[in-house]
mmCIF file of C-alpha atoms in Angstrom:
data_model
loop_
_atom_site.group_PDB
_atom_site.id
_atom_site.type_symbol
_atom_site.label_atom_id
_atom_site.label_comp_id
_atom_site.label_asym_id
_atom_site.label_seq_id
_atom_site.Cartn_x
_atom_site.Cartn_y
_atom_site.Cartn_z
ATOM 1 C CA MET A 1365 242.035 100.700 102.632
ATOM 2 C CA ALA A 1366 238.983 99.841 104.752
ATOM 3 C CA GLU A 1367 238.694 103.467 105.909
ATOM 4 C CA GLU A 1368 238.957 104.758 102.311
ATOM 5 C CA ALA A 1369 236.216 102.384 101.142
ATOM 6 C CA HIS A 1370 233.957 103.460 104.021
ATOM 7 C CA SER A 1371 234.584 107.127 103.193
ATOM 8 C CA SER A 1372 233.707 106.550 99.509
ATOM 9 C CA ARG A 1373 230.433 104.842 100.445
ATOM 10 C CA THR A 1374 229.342 107.690 102.753
ATOM 11 C CA LYS A 1375 229.754 110.161 99.908
ATOM 12 C CA ALA A 1376 227.285 108.305 97.694
ATOM 13 C CA VAL A 1377 223.832 109.922 97.649
ATOM 14 C CA PRO A 1378 220.812 107.695 96.973
ATOM 15 C CA CYS A 1379 218.148 109.057 94.622
ATOM 16 C CA ALA A 1380 214.779 109.473 96.343
ATOM 17 C CA ARG A 1381 212.952 108.449 93.161
ATOM 18 C CA CYS A 1382 214.821 105.402 91.833
ATOM 19 C CA GLY A 1383 217.319 104.578 94.593
ATOM 20 C CA ALA A 1384 220.408 104.809 92.372
ATOM 21 C CA LEU A 1385 223.622 105.875 94.107
ATOM 22 C CA ASN A 1386 225.120 109.166 92.904
ATOM 23 C CA GLY A 1387 228.323 110.968 93.715
ATOM 24 C CA ALA A 1388 228.120 113.619 96.436
ATOM 25 C CA GLY A 1389 228.786 116.396 93.922
ATOM 26 C CA PHE A 1390 226.049 115.394 91.480
ATOM 27 C CA ASP A 1391 223.139 117.805 90.918
ATOM 28 C CA ARG A 1392 220.850 115.204 89.361
ATOM 29 C CA CYS A 1393 220.488 111.438 89.426
ATOM 30 C CA VAL A 1394 222.495 109.762 86.689
ATOM 31 C CA ARG A 1395 219.682 107.258 86.110
ATOM 32 C CA CYS A 1396 216.381 109.223 86.223
ATOM 33 C CA GLY A 1397 217.400 112.904 86.308
ATOM 34 C CA GLN A 1398 215.765 113.610 89.687
ATOM 35 C CA ALA A 1399 217.125 116.741 91.410
ATOM 36 C CA ILE A 1400 219.547 115.876 94.212
ATOM 37 C CA SER A 1401 221.353 119.086 95.136
ATOM 38 C CA THR A 1402 219.744 122.188 96.624
ATOM 39 C CA VAL A 1403 220.502 124.167 93.467
ATOM 40 C CA ALA A 1404 218.827 121.609 91.193
ATOM 41 C CA ARG A 1405 215.760 121.435 93.439
ATOM 42 C CA SER A 1406 215.498 125.239 93.387
ATOM 43 C CA VAL A 1407 215.685 125.253 89.589
ATOM 44 C CA ASP A 1408 212.911 122.664 89.403
ATOM 45 C CA ARG A 1409 210.702 124.721 91.723
ATOM 46 C CA LEU A 1410 211.301 127.818 89.615
ATOM 47 C CA GLY A 1411 210.411 125.869 86.488
ATOM 48 C CA ALA A 1412 207.308 124.273 87.973
ATOM 49 C CA ARG A 1413 204.080 125.089 86.206
ATOM 50 C CA ILE A 1414 201.448 126.866 88.292
ATOM 51 C CA ASP A 1415 197.963 125.439 87.973
ATOM 52 C CA PRO A 1416 196.533 127.254 84.911
ATOM 53 C CA GLU A 1417 192.963 126.553 86.000
ATOM 54 C CA ALA A 1418 193.469 128.873 88.980
ATOM 55 C CA LEU A 1419 193.769 131.846 86.564
ATOM 56 C CA LEU A 1420 196.376 133.452 88.822
ATOM 57 C CA ALA A 1421 197.908 135.546 86.023
ATOM 58 C CA SER A 1422 194.509 136.894 84.943
ATOM 59 C CA LYS A 1423 193.569 137.681 88.535
ATOM 60 C CA PHE A 1424 196.885 139.421 89.170
ATOM 61 C CA VAL A 1425 196.631 141.585 86.053
ATOM 62 C CA ILE A 1426 193.028 142.545 86.799
ATOM 63 C CA GLY A 1427 193.831 143.208 90.454
ATOM 64 C CA LEU A 1428 196.827 145.424 89.667
ATOM 65 C CA THR A 1429 194.826 147.367 87.071
ATOM 66 C CA ILE A 1430 191.950 147.972 89.487
ATOM 67 C CA LEU A 1431 194.443 149.012 92.168
ATOM 68 C CA VAL A 1432 195.997 151.618 89.871
ATOM 69 C CA CYS A 1433 192.584 152.997 88.896
ATOM 70 C CA THR A 1434 191.516 153.140 92.550
ATOM 71 C CA ALA A 1435 194.684 155.090 93.368
ATOM 72 C CA GLN A 1436 193.920 157.487 90.498
ATOM 73 C CA ILE A 1437 190.455 158.182 91.894
ATOM 74 C CA TYR A 1438 191.737 158.543 95.450
ATOM 75 C CA VAL A 1439 194.394 161.081 94.424
ATOM 76 C CA ALA A 1440 191.857 163.051 92.382
ATOM 77 C CA LEU A 1441 189.463 163.247 95.326
ATOM 78 C CA ARG A 1442 191.944 163.906 98.130
ATOM 79 C CA THR A 1443 194.705 165.874 96.410
ATOM 80 C CA ARG A 1444 192.844 167.959 93.867
ATOM 81 C CA GLY A 1445 189.443 168.028 95.546
ATOM 82 C CA ALA A 1446 187.679 166.744 92.422
ATOM 83 C CA ASP A 1447 184.051 165.683 92.636
ATOM 84 C CA LEU A 1448 183.287 161.960 92.477
ATOM 85 C CA GLN A 1449 181.724 162.028 89.018
ATOM 86 C CA SER A 1450 184.690 163.691 87.335
ATOM 87 C CA ALA A 1451 187.148 161.490 89.238
ATOM 88 C CA LEU A 1452 185.312 158.378 88.031
ATOM 89 C CA LEU A 1453 184.497 159.375 84.471
ATOM 90 C CA ARG A 1454 186.758 162.243 83.388
ATOM 91 C CA PRO A 1455 190.164 162.089 85.084
ATOM 92 C CA GLU A 1456 192.540 165.004 84.643
ATOM 93 C CA ALA A 1457 195.547 164.653 82.336
ATOM 94 C CA THR A 1458 197.857 165.345 85.283
ATOM 95 C CA ASP A 1459 196.552 162.305 87.147
ATOM 96 C CA LEU A 1460 196.820 160.100 84.066
ATOM 97 C CA VAL A 1461 200.443 161.106 83.463
ATOM 98 C CA ARG A 1462 201.250 160.688 87.143
ATOM 99 C CA PHE A 1463 200.107 157.072 87.114
ATOM 100 C CA GLY A 1464 201.813 156.150 83.839
ATOM 101 C CA ALA A 1465 199.823 157.250 80.772
ATOM 102 C CA LEU A 1466 201.842 157.614 77.572
ATOM 103 C CA ARG A 1467 202.435 160.876 75.745
ATOM 104 C CA PRO A 1468 203.849 159.966 72.303
ATOM 105 C CA SER A 1469 206.209 162.955 72.224
ATOM 106 C CA LEU A 1470 207.897 161.677 75.414
ATOM 107 C CA VAL A 1471 208.263 158.044 74.372
ATOM 108 C CA PHE A 1472 212.036 158.320 73.894
ATOM 109 C CA GLU A 1473 212.516 160.264 77.112
ATOM 110 C CA GLU A 1474 210.398 157.933 79.255
ATOM 111 C CA PRO A 1475 210.089 154.636 77.341
ATOM 112 C CA TRP A 1476 208.961 152.751 80.443
ATOM 113 C CA ARG A 1477 205.546 154.397 79.959
ATOM 114 C CA LEU A 1478 204.960 151.862 77.178
ATOM 115 C CA ALA A 1479 204.473 149.347 80.015
ATOM 116 C CA SER A 1480 202.909 151.526 82.727
ATOM 117 C CA ALA A 1481 200.220 152.812 80.347
ATOM 118 C CA ILE A 1482 198.759 149.295 80.122
ATOM 119 C CA PHE A 1483 197.470 149.631 83.700
ATOM 120 C CA VAL A 1484 196.151 153.201 83.486
ATOM 121 C CA HIS A 1485 192.580 153.891 82.383
ATOM 122 C CA ILE A 1486 190.758 157.032 81.371
ATOM 123 C CA GLY A 1487 187.808 156.630 83.690
ATOM 124 C CA ALA A 1488 185.804 153.819 85.253
ATOM 125 C CA LEU A 1489 183.896 152.967 82.055
ATOM 126 C CA HIS A 1490 187.177 152.458 80.206
ATOM 127 C CA LEU A 1491 188.400 150.193 83.011
ATOM 128 C CA LEU A 1492 185.207 148.130 83.284
ATOM 129 C CA GLY A 1493 185.028 147.505 79.545
ATOM 130 C CA ASN A 1494 188.600 146.246 79.308
ATOM 131 C CA MET A 1495 188.459 144.136 82.471
ATOM 132 C CA PHE A 1496 185.170 142.528 81.437
ATOM 133 C CA VAL A 1497 186.628 141.360 78.110
ATOM 134 C CA LEU A 1498 189.899 140.316 79.764
ATOM 135 C CA SER A 1499 188.112 138.199 82.376
ATOM 136 C CA TRP A 1500 186.258 136.399 79.572
ATOM 137 C CA LEU A 1501 189.372 135.825 77.467
ATOM 138 C CA GLY A 1502 191.456 134.840 80.490
ATOM 139 C CA ARG A 1503 189.203 131.831 81.159
ATOM 140 C CA ILE A 1504 189.973 130.613 77.655
ATOM 141 C CA ALA A 1505 193.590 131.611 77.095
ATOM 142 C CA GLU A 1506 195.304 131.040 80.443
ATOM 143 C CA PRO A 1507 194.336 127.352 80.852
ATOM 144 C CA ALA A 1508 195.442 126.795 77.248
ATOM 145 C CA VAL A 1509 198.954 128.254 77.523
ATOM 146 C CA GLY A 1510 199.632 128.499 81.265
ATOM 147 C CA PRO A 1511 200.101 131.567 83.492
ATOM 148 C CA ALA A 1512 203.667 132.368 82.384
ATOM 149 C CA ARG A 1513 202.877 132.433 78.671
ATOM 150 C CA PHE A 1514 199.631 134.298 79.294
ATOM 151 C CA LEU A 1515 201.370 137.001 81.321
ATOM 152 C CA LEU A 1516 204.239 137.312 78.843
ATOM 153 C CA THR A 1517 201.766 137.644 75.955
ATOM 154 C CA TYR A 1518 199.669 140.216 77.797
ATOM 155 C CA VAL A 1519 202.572 142.493 78.705
ATOM 156 C CA THR A 1520 204.425 142.185 75.387
ATOM 157 C CA THR A 1521 201.378 142.753 73.190
ATOM 158 C CA GLY A 1522 200.302 145.697 75.333
ATOM 159 C CA VAL A 1523 203.711 147.305 74.918
ATOM 160 C CA PHE A 1524 203.764 146.557 71.182
ATOM 161 C CA GLY A 1525 200.348 148.152 70.793
ATOM 162 C CA PHE A 1526 201.608 151.387 72.338
ATOM 163 C CA VAL A 1527 204.786 151.236 70.228
ATOM 164 C CA ALA A 1528 202.623 151.043 67.102
ATOM 165 C CA SER A 1529 200.388 153.859 68.343
ATOM 166 C CA ALA A 1530 203.281 156.162 69.247
ATOM 167 C CA ALA A 1531 205.054 155.482 65.956
ATOM 168 C CA TYR A 1532 201.910 156.202 63.958
ATOM 169 C CA THR A 1533 201.251 159.456 65.827
ATOM 170 C CA LEU A 1534 204.843 160.687 65.553
ATOM 171 C CA LEU A 1535 205.002 159.884 61.840
ATOM 172 C CA PHE A 1536 201.597 161.045 60.661
ATOM 173 C CA ASP A 1537 200.424 163.577 63.253
ATOM 174 C CA PRO A 1538 203.510 165.009 65.006
ATOM 175 C CA VAL A 1539 201.651 168.133 66.163
ATOM 176 C CA PHE A 1540 199.046 166.011 67.966
ATOM 177 C CA ALA A 1541 201.832 163.922 69.534
ATOM 178 C CA GLY A 1542 202.839 166.856 71.726
ATOM 179 C CA HIS A 1543 199.622 166.898 73.749
ATOM 180 C CA ALA A 1544 197.984 163.524 73.093
ATOM 181 C CA LEU A 1545 197.640 160.998 75.901
ATOM 182 C CA THR A 1546 196.963 157.301 75.510
ATOM 183 C CA ALA A 1547 196.464 154.587 78.091
ATOM 184 C CA GLY A 1548 194.551 151.408 78.751
ATOM 185 C CA ALA A 1549 194.734 147.625 78.617
ATOM 186 C CA SER A 1550 192.894 147.279 75.313
ATOM 187 C CA GLY A 1551 196.051 146.670 73.240
ATOM 188 C CA ALA A 1552 196.998 143.842 75.608
ATOM 189 C CA VAL A 1553 193.406 142.543 75.629
ATOM 190 C CA PHE A 1554 193.435 142.417 71.838
ATOM 191 C CA GLY A 1555 196.790 140.657 72.136
ATOM 192 C CA ILE A 1556 195.109 137.876 74.113
ATOM 193 C CA MET A 1557 192.337 137.821 71.507
ATOM 194 C CA GLY A 1558 194.961 137.369 68.772
ATOM 195 C CA LEU A 1559 196.596 134.612 70.826
ATOM 196 C CA VAL A 1560 193.311 132.708 71.024
ATOM 197 C CA VAL A 1561 192.478 133.195 67.325
ATOM 198 C CA ALA A 1562 195.893 131.993 66.142
ATOM 199 C CA MET A 1563 195.958 128.994 68.468
ATOM 200 C CA LEU A 1564 192.503 127.868 67.385
ATOM 201 C CA TYR A 1565 193.457 128.305 63.735
ATOM 202 C CA ARG A 1566 196.689 126.319 64.105
ATOM 203 C CA GLN A 1567 194.762 123.577 65.913
ATOM 204 C CA ARG A 1568 192.182 123.491 63.083
ATOM 205 C CA ASN A 1569 189.412 124.440 65.485
ATOM 206 C CA PRO A 1570 186.536 126.115 63.575
ATOM 207 C CA GLN A 1571 185.892 128.388 66.555
ATOM 208 C CA TRP A 1572 188.721 130.623 65.339
ATOM 209 C CA LYS A 1573 186.317 132.256 62.869
ATOM 210 C CA ARG A 1574 183.954 133.317 65.657
ATOM 211 C CA PHE A 1575 186.770 134.865 67.663
ATOM 212 C CA ALA A 1576 188.131 136.608 64.577
ATOM 213 C CA VAL A 1577 184.721 138.157 63.873
ATOM 214 C CA GLN A 1578 184.435 139.263 67.504
ATOM 215 C CA ALA A 1579 187.872 140.883 67.301
ATOM 216 C CA VAL A 1580 186.819 142.828 64.210
ATOM 217 C CA LEU A 1581 183.528 143.880 65.765
ATOM 218 C CA LEU A 1582 185.173 145.025 68.985
ATOM 219 C CA ASN A 1583 187.843 146.975 67.150
ATOM 220 C CA VAL A 1584 185.879 148.501 64.274
ATOM 221 C CA VAL A 1585 182.232 148.739 65.310
ATOM 222 C CA LEU A 1586 182.622 149.377 69.031
ATOM 223 C CA GLY A 1587 185.657 151.573 68.460
ATOM 224 C CA PHE A 1588 183.797 153.700 65.934
ATOM 225 C CA ALA A 1589 180.726 153.983 68.171
ATOM 226 C CA ILE A 1590 182.709 155.105 71.217
ATOM 227 C CA ASN A 1591 184.746 157.581 69.185
ATOM 228 C CA GLN A 1592 181.512 159.133 67.951
ATOM 229 C CA ALA A 1593 180.054 159.386 71.455
ATOM 230 C CA ASN A 1594 181.294 161.925 73.963
ATOM 231 C CA VAL A 1595 182.283 159.569 76.788
ATOM 232 C CA GLY A 1596 185.487 161.295 77.878
ATOM 233 C CA PHE A 1597 187.952 159.168 75.913
ATOM 234 C CA ALA A 1598 188.565 157.937 72.362
ATOM 235 C CA ILE A 1599 189.480 154.454 71.192
ATOM 236 C CA ASN A 1600 193.099 153.959 70.129
ATOM 237 C CA ASN A 1601 192.517 151.681 67.154
ATOM 238 C CA ILE A 1602 196.216 151.578 66.208
ATOM 239 C CA ALA A 1603 197.109 150.161 69.624
ATOM 240 C CA HIS A 1604 194.329 147.588 69.200
ATOM 241 C CA LEU A 1605 195.620 146.467 65.834
ATOM 242 C CA GLY A 1606 199.226 146.403 67.031
ATOM 243 C CA GLY A 1607 198.329 144.276 70.049
ATOM 244 C CA LEU A 1608 196.189 141.962 67.936
ATOM 245 C CA ALA A 1609 198.997 141.402 65.407
ATOM 246 C CA ALA A 1610 201.535 140.664 68.158
ATOM 247 C CA GLY A 1611 199.070 138.304 69.843
ATOM 248 C CA ILE A 1612 198.643 136.333 66.623
ATOM 249 C CA VAL A 1613 202.411 135.820 66.508
ATOM 250 C CA PHE A 1614 202.386 134.483 70.083
ATOM 251 C CA GLY A 1615 199.462 132.204 69.234
ATOM 252 C CA VAL A 1616 201.362 130.695 66.311
ATOM 253 C CA ILE A 1617 204.381 130.107 68.561
ATOM 254 C CA PHE A 1618 202.449 128.597 71.455
ATOM 255 C CA ALA A 1619 200.150 126.375 69.370
ATOM 256 C CA ARG A 1620 202.515 123.450 69.519
ATOM 257 C CA PRO A 1621 202.168 119.810 70.622
ATOM 258 C CA VAL A 1622 202.203 119.347 74.388
ATOM 259 C CA ARG A 1623 205.589 118.142 75.587
ATOM 260 C CA VAL A 1624 206.066 115.373 78.112
ATOM 261 C CA SER A 1625 207.463 117.901 80.601
ATOM 262 C CA ASP A 1626 204.276 119.990 80.280
ATOM 263 C CA ARG A 1627 202.062 116.970 80.867
ATOM 264 C CA ASN A 1628 204.026 116.259 84.036
ATOM 265 C CA GLY A 1629 203.243 119.746 85.361
ATOM 266 C CA LYS A 1630 206.524 121.362 84.338
ATOM 267 C CA SER A 1631 206.951 124.473 82.255
ATOM 268 C CA ASP A 1632 209.908 125.990 80.504
ATOM 269 C CA LEU A 1633 212.184 127.604 83.081
ATOM 270 C CA GLY A 1634 213.124 130.336 80.630
ATOM 271 C CA MET A 1635 209.455 131.175 80.040
ATOM 272 C CA ASN A 1636 208.808 131.506 83.779
ATOM 273 C CA VAL A 1637 211.828 133.769 84.187
ATOM 274 C CA ALA A 1638 210.758 135.901 81.196
ATOM 275 C CA ALA A 1639 207.238 136.274 82.614
ATOM 276 C CA GLY A 1640 208.685 137.221 86.000
ATOM 277 C CA LEU A 1641 210.897 139.862 84.409
ATOM 278 C CA GLY A 1642 207.894 141.207 82.511
ATOM 279 C CA LEU A 1643 205.961 141.469 85.747
ATOM 280 C CA LEU A 1644 208.808 143.280 87.487
ATOM 281 C CA THR A 1645 209.083 145.653 84.523
ATOM 282 C CA CYS A 1646 205.415 146.587 84.834
ATOM 283 C CA VAL A 1647 205.628 147.236 88.570
ATOM 284 C CA ALA A 1648 208.854 149.216 88.137
ATOM 285 C CA SER A 1649 207.276 151.310 85.377
ATOM 286 C CA LEU A 1650 204.381 152.256 87.655
ATOM 287 C CA VAL A 1651 206.842 153.317 90.355
ATOM 288 C CA LEU A 1652 208.866 155.355 87.852
ATOM 289 C CA ALA A 1653 205.700 157.150 86.782
ATOM 290 C CA GLN A 1654 205.174 158.335 90.352
ATOM 291 C CA LEU A 1655 208.786 159.525 90.564
ATOM 292 C CA SER A 1656 208.785 161.258 87.181
ATOM 293 C CA PRO A 1657 208.881 165.086 87.176
ATOM 294 C CA THR A 1658 206.683 165.124 84.059
ATOM 295 C CA TRP A 1659 203.396 165.300 85.959
ATOM 296 C CA ARG A 1660 204.508 167.767 88.636
#
């Protein structure tokens, strides 16, 4: 009996937080919920919220986009022997397709281009404009919702913008769909704009009106001006509107009271996993674009 009692005591695991004794097979403390097992500790680490003030999601998105554009320019210069000006300002369609641009007529054959096209830009001016606006919005949106929600919103709204654009082209201009190319982060950027507008509105912050006006000006006025100028690319207003609408939906969803778990530095595990899957999807789509026979 003495040996059995000693064996039972050695199996008890004290909680590091509150000191309560727990059975050896317990994942969490029965008193305070602290992770005890290796599996539970791993789940907590995966669900931990990264410091939103570090803007890691914004920096990653901008860095990956610049990397893709740099690779586009490098390939144009070294593979095709293009001059620097054309490589920077007027990339060839072959290079755009190679790195993931979307051709509406191929959307069912290569649907992953809905994601890869977010990171492809039609020249350096196109890239700089989108990244400038994104860097501004990222400082507002990412600290408000956290890196996981920011990244999930960015990717999803960018994809939705291209879905709307492809659907519009296939329905109303099917002839143009066969040779049209679209690419760029602007649908996702407008998605972040919609996120900010909806969150401010739900929180009764009067600043939502200013952001709404800026969204309209960027989409209508700037879009019209660029489409009238011969700068080597045209603005895809349908993708802008699609991204903006999807971003407003995310803003309504995320404009909720802060939970106790969020205040303690924790974020929804499911949200982190979803953001990670979105990130992997984007990287995989860029790889698939390189492997696709479409551009060869």
